[in-house]
mmCIF file of C-alpha atoms in Angstrom:
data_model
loop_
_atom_site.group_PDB
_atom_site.id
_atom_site.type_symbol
_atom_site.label_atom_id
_atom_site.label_comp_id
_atom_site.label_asym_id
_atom_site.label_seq_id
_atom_site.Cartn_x
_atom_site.Cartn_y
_atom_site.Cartn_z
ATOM 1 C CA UNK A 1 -48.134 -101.898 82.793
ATOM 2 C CA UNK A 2 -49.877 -104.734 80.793
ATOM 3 C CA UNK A 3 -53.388 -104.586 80.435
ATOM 4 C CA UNK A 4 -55.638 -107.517 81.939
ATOM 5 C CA UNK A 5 -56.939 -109.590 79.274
ATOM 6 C CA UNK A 6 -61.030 -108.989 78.988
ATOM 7 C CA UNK A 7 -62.852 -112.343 78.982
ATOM 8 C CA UNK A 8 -66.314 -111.927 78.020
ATOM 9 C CA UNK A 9 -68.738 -114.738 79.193
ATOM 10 C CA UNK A 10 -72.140 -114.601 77.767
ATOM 11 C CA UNK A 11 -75.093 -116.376 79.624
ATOM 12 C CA UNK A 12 -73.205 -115.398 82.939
ATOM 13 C CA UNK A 13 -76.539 -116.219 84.992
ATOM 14 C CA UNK A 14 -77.423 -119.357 83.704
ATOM 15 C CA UNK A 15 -76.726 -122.968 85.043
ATOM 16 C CA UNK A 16 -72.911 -123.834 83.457
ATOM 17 C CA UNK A 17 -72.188 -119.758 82.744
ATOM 18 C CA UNK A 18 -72.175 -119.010 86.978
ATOM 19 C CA UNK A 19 -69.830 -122.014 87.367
ATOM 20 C CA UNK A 20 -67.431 -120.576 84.408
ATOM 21 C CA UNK A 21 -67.676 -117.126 85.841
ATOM 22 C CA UNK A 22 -66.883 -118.100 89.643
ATOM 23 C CA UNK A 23 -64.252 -119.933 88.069
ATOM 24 C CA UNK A 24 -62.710 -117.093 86.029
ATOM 25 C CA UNK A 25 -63.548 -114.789 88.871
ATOM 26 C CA UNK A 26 -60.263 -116.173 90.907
ATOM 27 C CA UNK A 27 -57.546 -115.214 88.142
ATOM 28 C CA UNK A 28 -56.136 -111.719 87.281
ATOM 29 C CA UNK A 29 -58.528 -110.817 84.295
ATOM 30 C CA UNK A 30 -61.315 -107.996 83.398
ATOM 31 C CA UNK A 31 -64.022 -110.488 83.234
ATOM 32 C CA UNK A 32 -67.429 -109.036 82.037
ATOM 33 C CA UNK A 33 -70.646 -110.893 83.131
ATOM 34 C CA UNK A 34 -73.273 -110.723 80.079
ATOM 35 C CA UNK A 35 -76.669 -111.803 81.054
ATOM 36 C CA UNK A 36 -80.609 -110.797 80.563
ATOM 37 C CA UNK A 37 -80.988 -110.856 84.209
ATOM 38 C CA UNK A 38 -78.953 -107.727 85.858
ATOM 39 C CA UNK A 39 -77.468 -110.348 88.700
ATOM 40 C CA UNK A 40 -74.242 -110.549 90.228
ATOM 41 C CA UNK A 41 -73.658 -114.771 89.846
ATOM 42 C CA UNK A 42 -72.648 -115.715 94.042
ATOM 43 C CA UNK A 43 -69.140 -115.714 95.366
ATOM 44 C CA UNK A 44 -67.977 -112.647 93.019
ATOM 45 C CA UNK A 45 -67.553 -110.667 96.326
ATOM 46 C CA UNK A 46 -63.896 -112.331 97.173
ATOM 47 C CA UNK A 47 -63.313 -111.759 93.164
ATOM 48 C CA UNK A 48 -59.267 -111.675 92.076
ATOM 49 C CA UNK A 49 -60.570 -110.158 88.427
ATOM 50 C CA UNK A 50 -61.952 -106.858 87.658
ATOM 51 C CA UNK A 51 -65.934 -107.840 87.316
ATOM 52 C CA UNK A 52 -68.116 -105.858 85.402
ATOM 53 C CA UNK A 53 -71.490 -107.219 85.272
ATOM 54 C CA UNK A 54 -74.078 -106.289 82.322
ATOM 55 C CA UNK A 55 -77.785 -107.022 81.495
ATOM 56 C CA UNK A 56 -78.410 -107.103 77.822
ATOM 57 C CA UNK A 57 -80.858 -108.419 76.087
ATOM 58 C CA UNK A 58 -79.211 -110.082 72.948
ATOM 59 C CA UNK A 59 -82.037 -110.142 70.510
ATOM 60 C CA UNK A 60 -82.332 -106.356 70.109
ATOM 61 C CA UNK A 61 -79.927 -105.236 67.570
ATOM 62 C CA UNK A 62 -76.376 -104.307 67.711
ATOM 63 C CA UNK A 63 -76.480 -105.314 71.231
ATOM 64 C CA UNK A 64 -74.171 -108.758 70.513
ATOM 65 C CA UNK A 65 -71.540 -106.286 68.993
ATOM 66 C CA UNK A 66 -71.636 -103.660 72.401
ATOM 67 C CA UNK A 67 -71.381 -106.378 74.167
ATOM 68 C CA UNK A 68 -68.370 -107.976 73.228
ATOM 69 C CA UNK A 69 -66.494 -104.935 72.169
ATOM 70 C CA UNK A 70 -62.989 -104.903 72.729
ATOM 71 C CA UNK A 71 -63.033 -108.344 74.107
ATOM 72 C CA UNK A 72 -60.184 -110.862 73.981
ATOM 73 C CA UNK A 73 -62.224 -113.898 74.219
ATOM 74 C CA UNK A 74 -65.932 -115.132 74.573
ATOM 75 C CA UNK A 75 -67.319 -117.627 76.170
ATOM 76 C CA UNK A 76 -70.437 -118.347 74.684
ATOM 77 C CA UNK A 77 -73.403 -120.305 77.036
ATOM 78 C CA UNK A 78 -76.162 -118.331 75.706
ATOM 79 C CA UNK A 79 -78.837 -121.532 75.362
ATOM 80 C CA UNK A 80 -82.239 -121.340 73.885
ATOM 81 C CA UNK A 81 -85.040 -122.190 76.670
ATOM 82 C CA UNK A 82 -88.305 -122.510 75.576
ATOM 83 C CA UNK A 83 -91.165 -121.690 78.110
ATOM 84 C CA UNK A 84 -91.179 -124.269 80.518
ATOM 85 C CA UNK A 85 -87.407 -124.302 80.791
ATOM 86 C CA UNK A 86 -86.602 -126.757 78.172
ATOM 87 C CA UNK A 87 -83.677 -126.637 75.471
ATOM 88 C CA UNK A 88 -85.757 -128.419 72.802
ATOM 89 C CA UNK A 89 -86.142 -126.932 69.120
ATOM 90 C CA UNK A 90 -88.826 -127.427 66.881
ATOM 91 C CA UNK A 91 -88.261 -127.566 62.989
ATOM 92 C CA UNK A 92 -89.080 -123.787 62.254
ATOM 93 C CA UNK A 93 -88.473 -122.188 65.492
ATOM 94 C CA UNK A 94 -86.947 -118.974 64.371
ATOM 95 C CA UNK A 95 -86.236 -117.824 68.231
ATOM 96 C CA UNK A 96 -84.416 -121.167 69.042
ATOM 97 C CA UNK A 97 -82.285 -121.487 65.555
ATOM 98 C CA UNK A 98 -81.246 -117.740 65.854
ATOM 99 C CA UNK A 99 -79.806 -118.245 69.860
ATOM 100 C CA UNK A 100 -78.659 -121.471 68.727
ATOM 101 C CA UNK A 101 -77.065 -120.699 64.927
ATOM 102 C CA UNK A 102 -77.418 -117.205 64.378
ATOM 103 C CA UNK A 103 -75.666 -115.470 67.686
ATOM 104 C CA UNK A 104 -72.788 -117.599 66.370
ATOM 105 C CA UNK A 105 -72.486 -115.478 63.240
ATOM 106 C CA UNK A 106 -72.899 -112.006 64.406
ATOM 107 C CA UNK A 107 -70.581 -113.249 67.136
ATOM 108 C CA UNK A 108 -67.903 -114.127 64.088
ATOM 109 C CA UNK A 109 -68.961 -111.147 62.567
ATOM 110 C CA UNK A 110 -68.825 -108.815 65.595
ATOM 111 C CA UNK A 111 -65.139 -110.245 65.945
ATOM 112 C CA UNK A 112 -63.497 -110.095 63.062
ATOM 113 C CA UNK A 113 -60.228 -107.877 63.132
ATOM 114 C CA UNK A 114 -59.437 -105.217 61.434
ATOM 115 C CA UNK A 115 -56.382 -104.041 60.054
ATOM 116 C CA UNK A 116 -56.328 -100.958 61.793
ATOM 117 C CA UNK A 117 -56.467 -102.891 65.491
ATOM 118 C CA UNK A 118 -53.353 -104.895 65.394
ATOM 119 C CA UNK A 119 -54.747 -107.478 67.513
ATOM 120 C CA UNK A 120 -54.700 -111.430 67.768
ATOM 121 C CA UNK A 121 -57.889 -112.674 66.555
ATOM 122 C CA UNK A 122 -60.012 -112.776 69.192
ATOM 123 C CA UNK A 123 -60.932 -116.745 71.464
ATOM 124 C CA UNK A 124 -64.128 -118.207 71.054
ATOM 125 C CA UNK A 125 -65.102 -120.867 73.220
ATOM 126 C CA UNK A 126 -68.666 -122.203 71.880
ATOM 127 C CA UNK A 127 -70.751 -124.893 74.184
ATOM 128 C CA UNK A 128 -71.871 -127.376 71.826
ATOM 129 C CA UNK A 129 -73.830 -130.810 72.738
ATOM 130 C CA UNK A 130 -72.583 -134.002 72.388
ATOM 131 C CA UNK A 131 -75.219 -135.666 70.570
ATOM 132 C CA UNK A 132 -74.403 -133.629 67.578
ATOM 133 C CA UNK A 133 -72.098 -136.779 66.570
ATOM 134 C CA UNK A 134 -73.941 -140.251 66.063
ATOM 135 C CA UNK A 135 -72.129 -143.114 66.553
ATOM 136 C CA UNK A 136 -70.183 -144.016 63.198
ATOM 137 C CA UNK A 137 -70.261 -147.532 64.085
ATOM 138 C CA UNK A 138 -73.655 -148.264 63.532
ATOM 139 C CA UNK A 139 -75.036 -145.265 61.670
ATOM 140 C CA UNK A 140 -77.665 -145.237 63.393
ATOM 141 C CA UNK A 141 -77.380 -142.176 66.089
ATOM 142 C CA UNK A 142 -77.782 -144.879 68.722
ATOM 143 C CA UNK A 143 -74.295 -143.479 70.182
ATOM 144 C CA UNK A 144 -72.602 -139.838 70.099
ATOM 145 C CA UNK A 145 -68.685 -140.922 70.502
ATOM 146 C CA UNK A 146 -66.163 -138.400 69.209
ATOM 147 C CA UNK A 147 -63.406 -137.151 70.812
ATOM 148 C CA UNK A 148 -62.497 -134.428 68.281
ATOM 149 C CA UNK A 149 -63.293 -133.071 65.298
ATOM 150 C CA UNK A 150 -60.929 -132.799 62.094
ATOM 151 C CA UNK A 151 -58.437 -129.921 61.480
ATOM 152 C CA UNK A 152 -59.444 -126.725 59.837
ATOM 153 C CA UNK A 153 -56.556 -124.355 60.962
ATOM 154 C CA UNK A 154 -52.440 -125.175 61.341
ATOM 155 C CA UNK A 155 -53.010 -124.068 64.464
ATOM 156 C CA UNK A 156 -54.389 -127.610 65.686
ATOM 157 C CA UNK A 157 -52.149 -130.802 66.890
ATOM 158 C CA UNK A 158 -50.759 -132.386 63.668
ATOM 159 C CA UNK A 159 -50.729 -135.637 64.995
ATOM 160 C CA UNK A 160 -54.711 -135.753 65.943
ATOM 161 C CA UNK A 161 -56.521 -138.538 64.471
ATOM 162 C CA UNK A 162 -59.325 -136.944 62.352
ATOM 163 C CA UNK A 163 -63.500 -137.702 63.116
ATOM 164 C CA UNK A 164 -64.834 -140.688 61.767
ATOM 165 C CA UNK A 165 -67.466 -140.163 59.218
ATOM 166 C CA UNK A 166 -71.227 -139.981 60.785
ATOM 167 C CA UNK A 167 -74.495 -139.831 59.545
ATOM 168 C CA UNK A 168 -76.388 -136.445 59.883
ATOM 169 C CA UNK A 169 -77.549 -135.064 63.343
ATOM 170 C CA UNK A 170 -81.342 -136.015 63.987
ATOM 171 C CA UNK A 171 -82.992 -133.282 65.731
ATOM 172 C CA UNK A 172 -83.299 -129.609 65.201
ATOM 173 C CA UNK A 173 -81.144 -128.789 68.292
ATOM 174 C CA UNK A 174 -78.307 -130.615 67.325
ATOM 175 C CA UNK A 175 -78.071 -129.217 63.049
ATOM 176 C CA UNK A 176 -78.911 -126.059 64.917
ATOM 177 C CA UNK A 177 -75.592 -126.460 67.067
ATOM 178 C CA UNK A 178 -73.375 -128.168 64.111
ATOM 179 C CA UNK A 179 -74.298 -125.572 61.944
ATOM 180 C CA UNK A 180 -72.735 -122.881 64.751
ATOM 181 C CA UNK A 181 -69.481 -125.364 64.812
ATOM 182 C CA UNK A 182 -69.079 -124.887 61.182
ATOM 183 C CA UNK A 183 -69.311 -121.000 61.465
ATOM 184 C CA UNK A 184 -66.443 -121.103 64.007
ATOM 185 C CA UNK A 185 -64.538 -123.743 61.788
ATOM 186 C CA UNK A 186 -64.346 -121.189 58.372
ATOM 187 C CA UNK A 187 -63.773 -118.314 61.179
ATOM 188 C CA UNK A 188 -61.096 -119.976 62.268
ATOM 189 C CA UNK A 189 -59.900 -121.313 59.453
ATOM 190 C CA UNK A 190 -60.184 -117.760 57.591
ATOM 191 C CA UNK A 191 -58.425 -116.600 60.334
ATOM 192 C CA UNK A 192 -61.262 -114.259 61.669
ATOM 193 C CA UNK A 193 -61.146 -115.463 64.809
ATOM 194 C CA UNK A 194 -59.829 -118.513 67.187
ATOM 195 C CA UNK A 195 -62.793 -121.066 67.904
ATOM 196 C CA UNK A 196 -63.146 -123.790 70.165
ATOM 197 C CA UNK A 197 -66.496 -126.158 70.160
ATOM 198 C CA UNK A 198 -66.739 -128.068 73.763
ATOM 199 C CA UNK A 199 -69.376 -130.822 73.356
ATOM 200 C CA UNK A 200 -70.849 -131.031 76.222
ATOM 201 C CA UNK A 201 -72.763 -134.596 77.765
ATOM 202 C CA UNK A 202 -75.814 -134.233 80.206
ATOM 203 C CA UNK A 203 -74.282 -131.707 83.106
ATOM 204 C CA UNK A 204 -75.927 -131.497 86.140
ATOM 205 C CA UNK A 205 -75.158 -130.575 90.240
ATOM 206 C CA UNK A 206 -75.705 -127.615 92.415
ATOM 207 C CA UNK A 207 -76.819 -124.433 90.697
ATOM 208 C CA UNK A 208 -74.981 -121.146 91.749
ATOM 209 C CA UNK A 209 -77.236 -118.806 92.512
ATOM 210 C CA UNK A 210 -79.695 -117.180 90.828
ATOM 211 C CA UNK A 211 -79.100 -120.045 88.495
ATOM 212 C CA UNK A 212 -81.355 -123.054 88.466
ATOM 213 C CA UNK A 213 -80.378 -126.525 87.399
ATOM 214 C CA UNK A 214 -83.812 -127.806 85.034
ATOM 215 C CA UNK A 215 -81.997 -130.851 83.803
ATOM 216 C CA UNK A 216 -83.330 -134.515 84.253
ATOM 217 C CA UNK A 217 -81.013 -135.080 87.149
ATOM 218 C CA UNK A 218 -81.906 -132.473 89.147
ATOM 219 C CA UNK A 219 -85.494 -132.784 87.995
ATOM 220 C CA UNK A 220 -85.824 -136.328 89.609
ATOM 221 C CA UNK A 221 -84.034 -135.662 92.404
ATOM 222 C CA UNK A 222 -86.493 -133.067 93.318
ATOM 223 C CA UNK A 223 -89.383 -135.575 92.721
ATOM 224 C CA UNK A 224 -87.503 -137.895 95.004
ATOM 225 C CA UNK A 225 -87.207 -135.410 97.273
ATOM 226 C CA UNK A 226 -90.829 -134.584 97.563
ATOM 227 C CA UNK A 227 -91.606 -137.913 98.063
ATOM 228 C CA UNK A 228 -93.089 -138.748 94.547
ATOM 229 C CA UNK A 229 -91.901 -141.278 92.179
ATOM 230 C CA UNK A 230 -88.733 -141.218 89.887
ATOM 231 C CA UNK A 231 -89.840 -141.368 85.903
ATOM 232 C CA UNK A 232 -88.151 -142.654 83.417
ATOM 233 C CA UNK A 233 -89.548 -142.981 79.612
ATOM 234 C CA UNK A 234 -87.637 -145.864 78.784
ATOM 235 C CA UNK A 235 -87.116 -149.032 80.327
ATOM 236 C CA UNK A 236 -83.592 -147.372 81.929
ATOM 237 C CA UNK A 237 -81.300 -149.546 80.202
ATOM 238 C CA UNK A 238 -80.406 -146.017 77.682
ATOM 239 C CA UNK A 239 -76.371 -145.112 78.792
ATOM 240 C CA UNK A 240 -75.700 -141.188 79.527
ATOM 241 C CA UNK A 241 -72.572 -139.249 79.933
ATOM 242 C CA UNK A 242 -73.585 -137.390 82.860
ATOM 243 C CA UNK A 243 -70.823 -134.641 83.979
ATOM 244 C CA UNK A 244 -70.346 -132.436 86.822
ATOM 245 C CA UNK A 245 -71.099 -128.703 86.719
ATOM 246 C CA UNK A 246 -67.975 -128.132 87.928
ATOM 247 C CA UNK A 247 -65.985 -129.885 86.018
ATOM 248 C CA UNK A 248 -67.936 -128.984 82.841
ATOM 249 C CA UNK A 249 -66.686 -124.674 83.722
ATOM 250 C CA UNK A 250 -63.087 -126.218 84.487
ATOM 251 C CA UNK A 251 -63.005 -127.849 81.165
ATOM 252 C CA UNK A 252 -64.026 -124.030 79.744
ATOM 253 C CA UNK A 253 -61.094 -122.761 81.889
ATOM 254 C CA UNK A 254 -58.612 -124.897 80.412
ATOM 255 C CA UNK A 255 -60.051 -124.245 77.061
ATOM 256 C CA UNK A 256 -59.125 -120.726 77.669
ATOM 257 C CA UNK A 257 -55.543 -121.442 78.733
ATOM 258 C CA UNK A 258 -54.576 -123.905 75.272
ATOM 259 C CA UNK A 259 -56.809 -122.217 73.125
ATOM 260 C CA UNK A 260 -54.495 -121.440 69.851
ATOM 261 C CA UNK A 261 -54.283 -125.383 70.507
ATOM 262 C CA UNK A 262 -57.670 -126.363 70.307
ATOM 263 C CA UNK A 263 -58.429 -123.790 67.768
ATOM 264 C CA UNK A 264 -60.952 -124.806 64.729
ATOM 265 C CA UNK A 265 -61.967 -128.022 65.970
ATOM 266 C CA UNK A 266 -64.991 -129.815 68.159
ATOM 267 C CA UNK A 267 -63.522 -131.470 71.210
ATOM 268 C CA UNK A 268 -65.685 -133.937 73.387
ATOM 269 C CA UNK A 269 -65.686 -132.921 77.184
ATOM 270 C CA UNK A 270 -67.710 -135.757 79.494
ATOM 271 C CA UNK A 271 -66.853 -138.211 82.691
ATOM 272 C CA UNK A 272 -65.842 -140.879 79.926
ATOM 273 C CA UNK A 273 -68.334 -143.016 81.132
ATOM 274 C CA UNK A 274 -71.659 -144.435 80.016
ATOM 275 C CA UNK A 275 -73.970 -145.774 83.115
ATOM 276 C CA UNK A 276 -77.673 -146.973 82.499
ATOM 277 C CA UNK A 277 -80.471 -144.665 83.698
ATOM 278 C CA UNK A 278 -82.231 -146.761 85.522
ATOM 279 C CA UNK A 279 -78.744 -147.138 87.646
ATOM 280 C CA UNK A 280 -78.210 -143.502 87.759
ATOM 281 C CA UNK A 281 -82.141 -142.810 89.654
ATOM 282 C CA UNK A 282 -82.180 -145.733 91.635
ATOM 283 C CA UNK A 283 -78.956 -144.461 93.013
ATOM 284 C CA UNK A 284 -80.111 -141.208 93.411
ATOM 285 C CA UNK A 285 -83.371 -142.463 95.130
ATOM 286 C CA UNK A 286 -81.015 -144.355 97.505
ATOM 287 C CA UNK A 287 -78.992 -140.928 98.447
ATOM 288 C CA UNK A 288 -82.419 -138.820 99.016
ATOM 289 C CA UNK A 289 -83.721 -141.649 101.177
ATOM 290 C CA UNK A 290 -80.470 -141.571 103.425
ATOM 291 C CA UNK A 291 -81.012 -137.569 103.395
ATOM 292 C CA UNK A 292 -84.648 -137.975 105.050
ATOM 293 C CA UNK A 293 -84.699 -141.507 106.613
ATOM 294 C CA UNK A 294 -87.343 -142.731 104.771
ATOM 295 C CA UNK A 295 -87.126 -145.953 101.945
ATOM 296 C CA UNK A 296 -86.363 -145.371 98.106
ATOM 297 C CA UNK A 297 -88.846 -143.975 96.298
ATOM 298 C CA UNK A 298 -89.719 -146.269 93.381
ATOM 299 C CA UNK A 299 -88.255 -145.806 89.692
ATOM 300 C CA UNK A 300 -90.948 -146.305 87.443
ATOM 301 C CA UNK A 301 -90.756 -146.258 83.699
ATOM 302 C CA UNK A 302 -93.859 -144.175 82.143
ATOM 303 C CA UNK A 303 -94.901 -143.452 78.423
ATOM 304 C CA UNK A 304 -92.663 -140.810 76.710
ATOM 305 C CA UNK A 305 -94.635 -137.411 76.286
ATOM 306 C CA UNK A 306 -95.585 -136.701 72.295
ATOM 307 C CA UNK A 307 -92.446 -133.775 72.019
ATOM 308 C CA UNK A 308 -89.997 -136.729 73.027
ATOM 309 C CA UNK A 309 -87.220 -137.248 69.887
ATOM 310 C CA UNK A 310 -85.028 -139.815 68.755
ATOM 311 C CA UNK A 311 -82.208 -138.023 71.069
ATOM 312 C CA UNK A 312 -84.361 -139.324 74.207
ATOM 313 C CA UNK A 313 -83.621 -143.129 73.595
ATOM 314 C CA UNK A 314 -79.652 -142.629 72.865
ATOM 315 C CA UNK A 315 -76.900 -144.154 74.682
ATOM 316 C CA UNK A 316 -74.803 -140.771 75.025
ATOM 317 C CA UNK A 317 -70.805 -141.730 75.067
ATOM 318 C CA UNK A 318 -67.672 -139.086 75.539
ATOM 319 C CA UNK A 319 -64.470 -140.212 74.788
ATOM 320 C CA UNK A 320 -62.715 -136.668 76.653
ATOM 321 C CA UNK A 321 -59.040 -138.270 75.916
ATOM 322 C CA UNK A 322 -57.732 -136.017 73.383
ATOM 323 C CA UNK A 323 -59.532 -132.928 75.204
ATOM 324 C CA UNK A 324 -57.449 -133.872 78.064
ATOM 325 C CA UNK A 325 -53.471 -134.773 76.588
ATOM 326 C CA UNK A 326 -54.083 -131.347 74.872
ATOM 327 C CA UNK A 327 -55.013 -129.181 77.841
ATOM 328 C CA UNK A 328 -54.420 -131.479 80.556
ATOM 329 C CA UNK A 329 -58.115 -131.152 82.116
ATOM 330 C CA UNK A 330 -59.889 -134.102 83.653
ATOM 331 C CA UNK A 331 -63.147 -134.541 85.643
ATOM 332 C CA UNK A 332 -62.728 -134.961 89.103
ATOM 333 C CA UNK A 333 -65.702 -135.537 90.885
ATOM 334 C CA UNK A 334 -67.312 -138.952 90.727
ATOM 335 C CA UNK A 335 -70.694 -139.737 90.095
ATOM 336 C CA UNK A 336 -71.898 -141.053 93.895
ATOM 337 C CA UNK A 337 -70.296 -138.158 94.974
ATOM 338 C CA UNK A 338 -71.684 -135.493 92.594
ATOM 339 C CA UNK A 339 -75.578 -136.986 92.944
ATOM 340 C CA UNK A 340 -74.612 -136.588 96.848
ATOM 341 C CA UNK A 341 -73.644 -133.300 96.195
ATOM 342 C CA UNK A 342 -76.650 -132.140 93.965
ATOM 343 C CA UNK A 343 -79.017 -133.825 96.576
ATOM 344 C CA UNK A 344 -77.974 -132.132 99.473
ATOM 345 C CA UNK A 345 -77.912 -128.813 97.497
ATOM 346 C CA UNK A 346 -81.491 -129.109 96.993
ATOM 347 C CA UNK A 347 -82.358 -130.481 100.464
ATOM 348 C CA UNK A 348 -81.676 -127.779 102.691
ATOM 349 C CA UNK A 349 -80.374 -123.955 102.245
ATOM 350 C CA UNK A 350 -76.699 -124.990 103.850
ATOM 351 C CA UNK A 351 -75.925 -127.195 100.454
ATOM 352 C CA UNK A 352 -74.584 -124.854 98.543
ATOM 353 C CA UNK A 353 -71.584 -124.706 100.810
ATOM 354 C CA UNK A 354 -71.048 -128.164 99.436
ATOM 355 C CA UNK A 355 -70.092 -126.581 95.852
#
């Protein structure tokens, strides 16, 4: 009898990682849930795949290495929050650049085959941002917009076009994040391992429990929802990518599926679209206001806080295309309908069925 293959998926309890494991959880795998929180992510109950479920905490040593052992591919979605949530780095955070950079390498490092094994280098999949790129139009970083990065492995299409040149990324997040592309590139390319880098937009919607959605979406629509104004620190004329939870775990799904494909490159996952801010919270103050009857709350613009960055006042642009003719994926769920979605998840305890 062939063996199951074991998918690993690391950050299993957070926001994106619950998605990908509910997701995974419905095909005929050993799928092991790595988290710091000993939870069981919802809807695992009707599970198709073998779950085994583990609380680790990854900073202690050696732990990275126990828990991937003997895995046939990783999905990594371990972010660094700082205390209030957030994913921002400071220049010099040690805690943030290891999580971010240096769980990448003992990851390679924890992976790497040996002779003895006989085994397929193991998949990566690595959840990377998609402001790491800024636009090579302009050099300016006004406008992350590539689809996919160049070739470091035969194992790649021949016929992709290759990244335009770009200027370097601005904040600490994003080198933090290219820096863990580039250890997956030479891993790949050494042929240590097969790595994928998704770069992800702004993803937001309903949180699978005992996950909790802290992005700006989410955020506002909870202000709305309490009655208080929306903010904005801009004048809401900045363009996002914003992309659905779901969709983003289904793009980590199909990863997983054409993954000697994708293998040693960045590929851009989003909607494809760019809408204004101020659009995207008026319209969300419109869909809480025909959840409780009462009018709009106002969208106000207010003055950016000191720790706001460069990456605050970006337009934020996917271009998903070559993602999707190599692994066929596309987002399905429109904006209206995923703000509707998102809002009536965090109206009342019944939203969640609206997943």
């Amino acid at each position: 009898m062939v063996s199951r293959p074991l998918i690993t998926v690391l950050g299993a309890s957070g926001f994106i990682g619950s998605h990908v494991v509910a997701e995974l959880s419905g095909r005929p795998v050993r799928l092991r849930a790595v988290a710091r929180r000993p939870t069981v992510p919802a809807g695992l109950g009707r599970s198709v795949a073998d779950v085994e479920t583990r609380a680790v905490d990854l900073s202690r040593p050696g732990a990275l290495a126990e828990a991937v052992a003997g895995s046939d591919a990783v999905v990594h979605l371990v972010a660094h929050l700082d205390g209030a949530g957030a994913w921002r780095a400071a220049d010099g955070d040690s805690a943030a650049e290891r999580l971010n950079t240096g769980l990448v390498q003992e990851l390679a490092d924890a992976l790497r085959p040996t002779p003895a094994t006989g085994r397929p280098p193991a998949v990566v999949l690595f959840a990377s941002t998609a402001t790491t790129t800024p636009d090579p139009t302009t050099g300016t970083g006004r406008a992350a917009t590539t689809g996919l990065g160049p070739a470091t492995t035969g194992l790649a299409p021949a016929n992709a076009a290759p990244a335009p040149a770009s200027t370097a990324p601005a904040t600490p997040y994003e080198r933090q994040k290219a820096a863990a592309e580039r250890i997956l590139a030479d891993a790949t390319a050494a042929g240590e391992l097969c790595g994928v880098s998704l770069r992800l937009p702004t993803v937001f919607g309903p949180a699978t429990a005992p996950a909790v959605d802290r992005g700006v979406v989410s955020a506002m629509a909870r202000r709305a929802l309490d009655g208080e104004p929306i903010t904005m620190w801009h004048d809401g004329t900045v363009r996002r990518d914003l992309l659905y939870v779901r969709d983003a775990a289904t793009a980590f799904t199909a990863a997983l599926d054409h993954a000697r494909t994708l293998a040693g490159r960045h590929w851009s996952v989003g909607s494809g679209h760019a809408t204004p801010l101020g659009d995207v919270f008026r319209a969300l103050a419109a869909t809480v206001a025909s959840r409780t009857g009462g009018p709009p709350v106002p969208v106000r613009r207010v003055e950016p806080p000191a720790f706001a960055s460069a990456a605050d006042f970006r337009d934020v642009r996917t271009d998903p295309a070559p993602f999707g003719s190599a692994t066929g994926w596309a987002p399905r769920v429109p904006l209206r309908e995923a703000l509707d979605r998102t809002v009536a998840a965090l109206a009342g305890p019944h939203g969640k069925d609206l997943l």
